[in-house]
Short mmCIF file of C-alpha atoms and ligand atoms in Angstrom, two decimals:
data_model
loop_
_atom_site.label_atom_id
_atom_site.label_comp_id
_atom_site.label_asym_id
_atom_site.label_seq_id
_atom_site.Cartn_x
_atom_site.Cartn_y
_atom_site.Cartn_z
CA MET A 1 -16.20 59.49 -39.85
CA GLU A 2 -16.39 62.08 -37.11
CA ILE A 3 -13.39 64.10 -36.73
CA ILE A 4 -12.38 66.36 -33.34
CA ILE A 5 -10.23 69.10 -34.11
CA THR A 6 -8.40 70.67 -30.65
CA LYS A 7 -6.57 73.23 -29.71
CA ASP A 8 -3.96 71.22 -28.05
CA TYR A 9 -3.12 68.15 -26.60
CA GLU A 10 -4.63 68.76 -23.42
CA GLU A 11 -7.97 69.58 -24.90
CA LEU A 12 -7.87 66.06 -26.97
CA SER A 13 -6.63 64.42 -23.84
CA GLU A 14 -10.08 65.99 -22.35
CA THR A 15 -12.35 65.62 -25.04
CA GLY A 16 -11.93 61.84 -25.08
CA ALA A 17 -11.61 60.81 -21.84
CA LYS A 18 -15.33 62.84 -21.85
CA ILE A 19 -16.19 60.30 -24.42
CA ILE A 20 -14.68 56.59 -22.13
CA ILE A 21 -16.22 57.97 -19.19
CA GLY A 22 -19.63 58.50 -20.75
CA THR A 23 -19.06 54.49 -22.25
CA VAL A 24 -18.24 53.50 -18.78
CA LYS A 25 -21.32 55.11 -16.97
CA LYS A 26 -24.21 54.55 -19.59
CA ASN A 27 -23.06 50.49 -18.77
CA PRO A 28 -20.67 49.67 -16.38
CA TYR A 29 -19.77 46.22 -17.20
CA ALA A 30 -18.63 48.00 -20.64
CA VAL A 31 -15.82 46.11 -22.79
CA LEU A 32 -13.01 48.68 -23.08
CA GLY A 33 -10.48 48.37 -26.07
CA LEU A 34 -7.15 49.88 -24.76
CA ALA A 35 -4.23 51.16 -26.14
CA THR A 36 -0.74 52.25 -25.21
CA GLY A 37 2.21 54.64 -26.65
CA THR A 38 2.72 57.97 -25.63
CA THR A 39 -0.88 59.67 -27.26
CA PRO A 40 -3.46 58.13 -24.56
CA LEU A 41 -1.72 59.05 -21.07
CA GLY A 42 -3.65 62.39 -20.63
CA LEU A 43 -6.56 60.43 -21.94
CA TYR A 44 -5.72 57.85 -19.24
CA LYS A 45 -4.71 60.43 -16.09
CA ARG A 46 -7.84 61.97 -16.82
CA LEU A 47 -9.74 58.38 -16.29
CA ILE A 48 -7.55 58.31 -13.10
CA ASP A 49 -9.13 61.68 -11.58
CA ASP A 50 -12.35 61.21 -12.70
CA CYS A 51 -12.89 57.94 -10.95
CA LYS A 52 -10.41 59.28 -7.56
CA ASN A 53 -12.96 63.00 -7.95
CA ASN A 54 -16.16 61.48 -8.94
CA LYS A 55 -15.80 58.11 -7.87
CA THR A 56 -16.54 56.41 -11.91
CA SER A 57 -15.81 52.79 -11.29
CA TYR A 58 -14.07 50.30 -12.82
CA LYS A 59 -15.43 47.01 -10.65
CA HIS A 60 -17.56 45.12 -13.26
CA ILE A 61 -15.26 46.62 -16.34
CA ARG A 62 -13.85 44.82 -18.94
CA ALA A 63 -10.79 45.84 -20.59
CA VAL A 64 -8.96 43.83 -23.89
CA ASN A 65 -5.88 45.89 -25.12
CA LEU A 66 -4.83 45.78 -28.88
CA ASP A 67 -0.92 44.34 -28.56
CA GLU A 68 2.72 43.02 -26.88
CA TYR A 69 5.95 43.13 -27.89
CA LYS A 70 6.76 39.46 -28.49
CA GLY A 71 9.57 38.55 -26.43
CA LEU A 72 8.90 40.63 -23.07
CA PRO A 73 7.26 39.40 -19.91
CA LYS A 74 4.00 40.48 -18.52
CA GLU A 75 7.08 41.88 -15.21
CA HIS A 76 9.10 43.48 -17.79
CA LYS A 77 8.65 47.26 -18.04
CA GLN A 78 9.26 48.06 -21.29
CA SER A 79 6.04 45.34 -22.09
CA TYR A 80 2.89 47.01 -23.28
CA ALA A 81 1.00 44.74 -19.70
CA TYR A 82 3.36 46.48 -17.22
CA PHE A 83 2.59 50.33 -19.34
CA MET A 84 -1.21 49.38 -18.58
CA ARG A 85 -0.72 49.20 -14.86
CA LYS A 86 1.40 51.47 -14.61
CA ASN A 87 -0.61 54.17 -16.42
CA LEU A 88 -3.81 53.16 -15.68
CA PHE A 89 -4.98 49.86 -14.31
CA ASP A 90 -3.16 50.33 -10.88
CA HIS A 91 -4.90 53.61 -10.26
CA ILE A 92 -8.47 52.55 -10.77
CA ASP A 93 -10.82 50.02 -9.17
CA ILE A 94 -10.52 47.12 -12.18
CA ASP A 95 -10.10 43.84 -11.41
CA LEU A 96 -6.85 42.49 -12.62
CA GLU A 97 -8.60 39.47 -13.81
CA ASN A 98 -10.70 41.28 -16.13
CA THR A 99 -8.14 43.06 -17.92
CA HIS A 100 -6.58 40.94 -20.96
CA ILE A 101 -3.40 41.69 -23.16
CA GLU A 102 -1.39 39.28 -25.26
CA ASN A 103 1.45 36.80 -23.82
CA GLY A 104 4.39 38.05 -24.69
CA VAL A 105 6.54 34.68 -23.92
CA ALA A 106 3.98 32.09 -24.72
CA ALA A 107 5.33 28.95 -25.39
CA ASP A 108 2.90 28.61 -28.73
CA GLU A 109 2.84 31.65 -30.85
CA GLN A 110 -0.51 29.81 -32.41
CA SER A 111 -2.29 29.31 -29.64
CA GLU A 112 -1.59 32.61 -28.21
CA CYS A 113 -3.52 33.97 -30.90
CA GLU A 114 -5.72 31.56 -30.44
CA ARG A 115 -6.10 31.89 -27.16
CA TYR A 116 -6.75 35.74 -27.59
CA ASP A 117 -9.22 35.21 -30.23
CA LYS A 118 -11.45 33.14 -28.35
CA ILE A 119 -11.11 36.60 -25.88
CA LEU A 120 -12.34 39.10 -28.25
CA GLU A 121 -14.79 36.75 -29.96
CA SER A 122 -16.27 36.70 -26.23
CA MET A 123 -15.83 40.55 -25.31
CA ARG A 124 -17.01 42.93 -27.98
CA GLN A 125 -15.73 45.97 -27.67
CA ASP A 126 -17.84 48.58 -26.42
CA ILE A 127 -14.88 51.11 -27.30
CA GLN A 128 -12.15 50.66 -29.58
CA LEU A 129 -9.14 53.22 -28.52
CA LEU A 130 -6.54 53.77 -30.68
CA GLY A 131 -3.63 55.89 -31.24
CA LEU A 132 -1.92 55.61 -34.77
CA GLY A 133 1.23 54.99 -35.88
CA SER A 134 3.18 57.37 -38.41
CA ASN A 135 2.76 55.30 -41.19
CA GLY A 136 -1.12 54.61 -40.62
CA HIS A 137 -0.61 51.45 -39.19
CA ILE A 138 -2.32 50.86 -35.92
CA ALA A 139 -2.53 48.76 -32.85
CA PHE A 140 1.03 47.14 -34.38
CA ASN A 141 -1.14 46.45 -37.52
CA GLU A 142 1.87 46.66 -40.24
CA PRO A 143 1.17 48.84 -43.85
CA TYR A 144 0.08 45.61 -45.98
CA THR A 145 -1.84 43.55 -42.69
CA SER A 146 -5.38 41.89 -44.21
CA PHE A 147 -7.87 43.66 -43.98
CA GLU A 148 -9.95 39.99 -42.93
CA SER A 149 -6.66 39.56 -39.97
CA THR A 150 -6.93 38.61 -36.16
CA THR A 151 -4.84 38.45 -34.02
CA HIS A 152 -1.16 38.13 -35.28
CA VAL A 153 3.23 38.57 -34.40
CA VAL A 154 4.17 40.94 -37.02
CA ASP A 155 8.10 41.79 -38.06
CA LEU A 156 7.86 45.28 -36.31
CA ALA A 157 8.34 48.12 -39.91
CA GLU A 158 11.86 49.50 -39.51
CA SER A 159 10.11 53.17 -38.72
CA THR A 160 7.79 51.46 -35.70
CA ILE A 161 11.50 50.34 -34.56
CA LYS A 162 12.76 53.67 -35.11
CA ASP A 163 9.90 55.67 -33.58
CA ASN A 164 9.39 53.26 -30.41
CA ALA A 165 12.48 53.13 -29.87
CA ARG A 166 12.48 56.30 -27.79
CA LEU A 167 10.82 54.61 -25.12
CA PHE A 168 14.23 52.01 -24.93
CA ASN A 169 17.93 53.03 -23.08
CA ASP A 170 18.74 51.74 -26.70
CA ILE A 171 17.40 51.00 -30.19
CA GLU A 172 18.61 47.24 -30.18
CA GLU A 173 16.65 46.74 -26.96
CA VAL A 174 13.67 47.44 -28.71
CA PRO A 175 11.88 43.66 -29.79
CA LYS A 176 11.56 43.34 -33.60
CA GLN A 177 8.57 41.54 -33.58
CA ALA A 178 4.90 41.67 -31.79
CA TYR A 179 1.57 40.26 -30.93
CA THR A 180 -0.78 41.67 -31.91
CA MET A 181 -4.98 42.68 -32.66
CA GLY A 182 -6.12 42.42 -36.52
CA LEU A 183 -7.62 44.71 -37.68
CA LYS A 184 -11.18 42.39 -38.48
CA SER A 185 -11.53 42.02 -34.65
CA ILE A 186 -10.70 46.28 -34.07
CA MET A 187 -13.20 46.80 -37.00
CA GLY A 188 -15.44 44.38 -34.94
CA ALA A 189 -15.68 46.99 -32.00
CA LYS A 190 -19.16 49.06 -31.21
CA LYS A 191 -17.50 52.63 -31.35
CA ILE A 192 -13.74 53.04 -32.55
CA LEU A 193 -12.08 56.13 -30.71
CA ILE A 194 -9.21 57.28 -32.21
CA LEU A 195 -6.82 60.22 -31.38
CA ALA A 196 -4.22 61.48 -33.16
CA SER A 197 -1.69 64.48 -31.68
CA GLY A 198 1.73 65.94 -33.43
CA ALA A 199 3.02 67.46 -36.24
CA ASN A 200 4.82 63.97 -37.11
CA LYS A 201 1.25 62.26 -37.15
CA ALA A 202 0.01 64.36 -39.67
CA GLU A 203 0.35 62.45 -42.70
CA ALA A 204 -1.06 59.63 -41.42
CA VAL A 205 -4.58 61.35 -40.31
CA TYR A 206 -4.18 62.23 -44.10
CA LYS A 207 -4.42 59.03 -45.60
CA LEU A 208 -6.23 57.96 -43.25
CA VAL A 209 -8.74 61.22 -43.68
CA ARG A 210 -9.09 61.89 -47.20
CA GLY A 211 -7.29 58.89 -48.59
CA GLU A 212 -7.99 55.80 -50.26
CA VAL A 213 -9.13 52.67 -48.16
CA THR A 214 -5.82 51.08 -48.60
CA GLU A 215 -4.01 48.25 -46.77
CA ALA A 216 -1.44 49.84 -47.33
CA VAL A 217 -2.60 52.21 -45.33
CA PRO A 218 -3.83 49.97 -42.22
CA ALA A 219 -5.67 52.94 -40.67
CA SER A 220 -7.69 53.92 -44.09
CA ILE A 221 -10.07 50.95 -43.10
CA LEU A 222 -11.77 53.67 -40.01
CA GLN A 223 -13.00 54.61 -43.15
CA ASN A 224 -15.53 51.98 -43.06
CA HIS A 225 -16.77 51.73 -39.95
CA ALA A 226 -19.89 52.92 -39.06
CA ASP A 227 -19.19 54.83 -35.68
CA CYS A 228 -16.29 56.57 -35.71
CA THR A 229 -13.90 59.06 -34.27
CA LEU A 230 -11.59 60.55 -34.85
CA ILE A 231 -9.86 62.81 -32.23
CA ILE A 232 -7.13 64.86 -33.37
CA ASP A 233 -4.95 68.33 -32.51
CA LYS A 234 -4.27 71.09 -34.65
CA GLU A 235 -1.04 70.19 -35.53
CA ALA A 236 -1.84 66.68 -36.10
CA ALA A 237 -5.06 68.07 -38.02
CA LYS A 238 -2.20 70.06 -40.43
CA LEU A 239 -2.84 68.38 -43.72
CA LEU A 240 -6.03 68.37 -43.21
C1 GLP B 1 2.76 52.08 -31.27
C2 GLP B 1 1.82 51.19 -30.93
C3 GLP B 1 0.54 51.41 -30.62
C4 GLP B 1 0.31 53.40 -30.78
C5 GLP B 1 1.60 53.73 -31.70
C6 GLP B 1 1.79 54.99 -31.47
O1 GLP B 1 2.91 51.68 -31.92
N1 GLP B 1 1.74 49.81 -30.67
O2 GLP B 1 -1.19 51.11 -30.62
O3 GLP B 1 -0.90 53.38 -31.25
O4 GLP B 1 2.36 53.12 -31.21
O5 GLP B 1 2.69 55.16 -30.81
P1 GLP B 1 2.12 56.76 -30.29
O6 GLP B 1 0.91 57.56 -29.45
O7 GLP B 1 3.47 57.13 -29.08
O8 GLP B 1 2.80 57.53 -30.83
#
């Protein structure tokens, strides 16, 4: 695993954005695996600025997202589909038809997972962007998710509900379940770029880098990926 420690969040975002922009420039038809959460926001802002100022084009880029809250339709302001439009897609020249995410309000859970797995099988990610949960989760793969998992519905961990409550008016509004890309599909990406910022991620970063590879810490599976880059700021790196 390549580890890049930056002085702060701004440098982390800049470094990550350069890698994604490099992928897009090298292959204008690339498949980008994208993530939500607060951490990639600075990176997305830089992709938007670069698209505007340097005309890097996403016209033929395809995107697959990691996860979606179960029960939230794509118009819902807390849905990850809405997040992606608001924070990236609406500001770059990507064709929304080429963007994919689980349908939080699908009538049938099983067929929705199968539908998403088919999409993922037909579009191997050239690069998969990841954030890191404070309990070591990636996407919504909570501790003890099978390393062999594909798309599935998860019961969110109490700590994840608490962490994500800051983005809702009330903790009661945070959905208790979500669809997530599985660990096997994440590991299938040609390259992985994982970002973590701030002291509350330091312990998870330590376990990801130095800990045992175990299903108790989903992110630890990334130690087995042949091309994984971890970008962390000083605070997140403080236990290394
Ligand atoms: C959520 C998302 C993850 C994300 C994590 C960390 O649980 N499902 O994909 O990595 O939060 O979020 P943040 O970047 O806001 O700390």
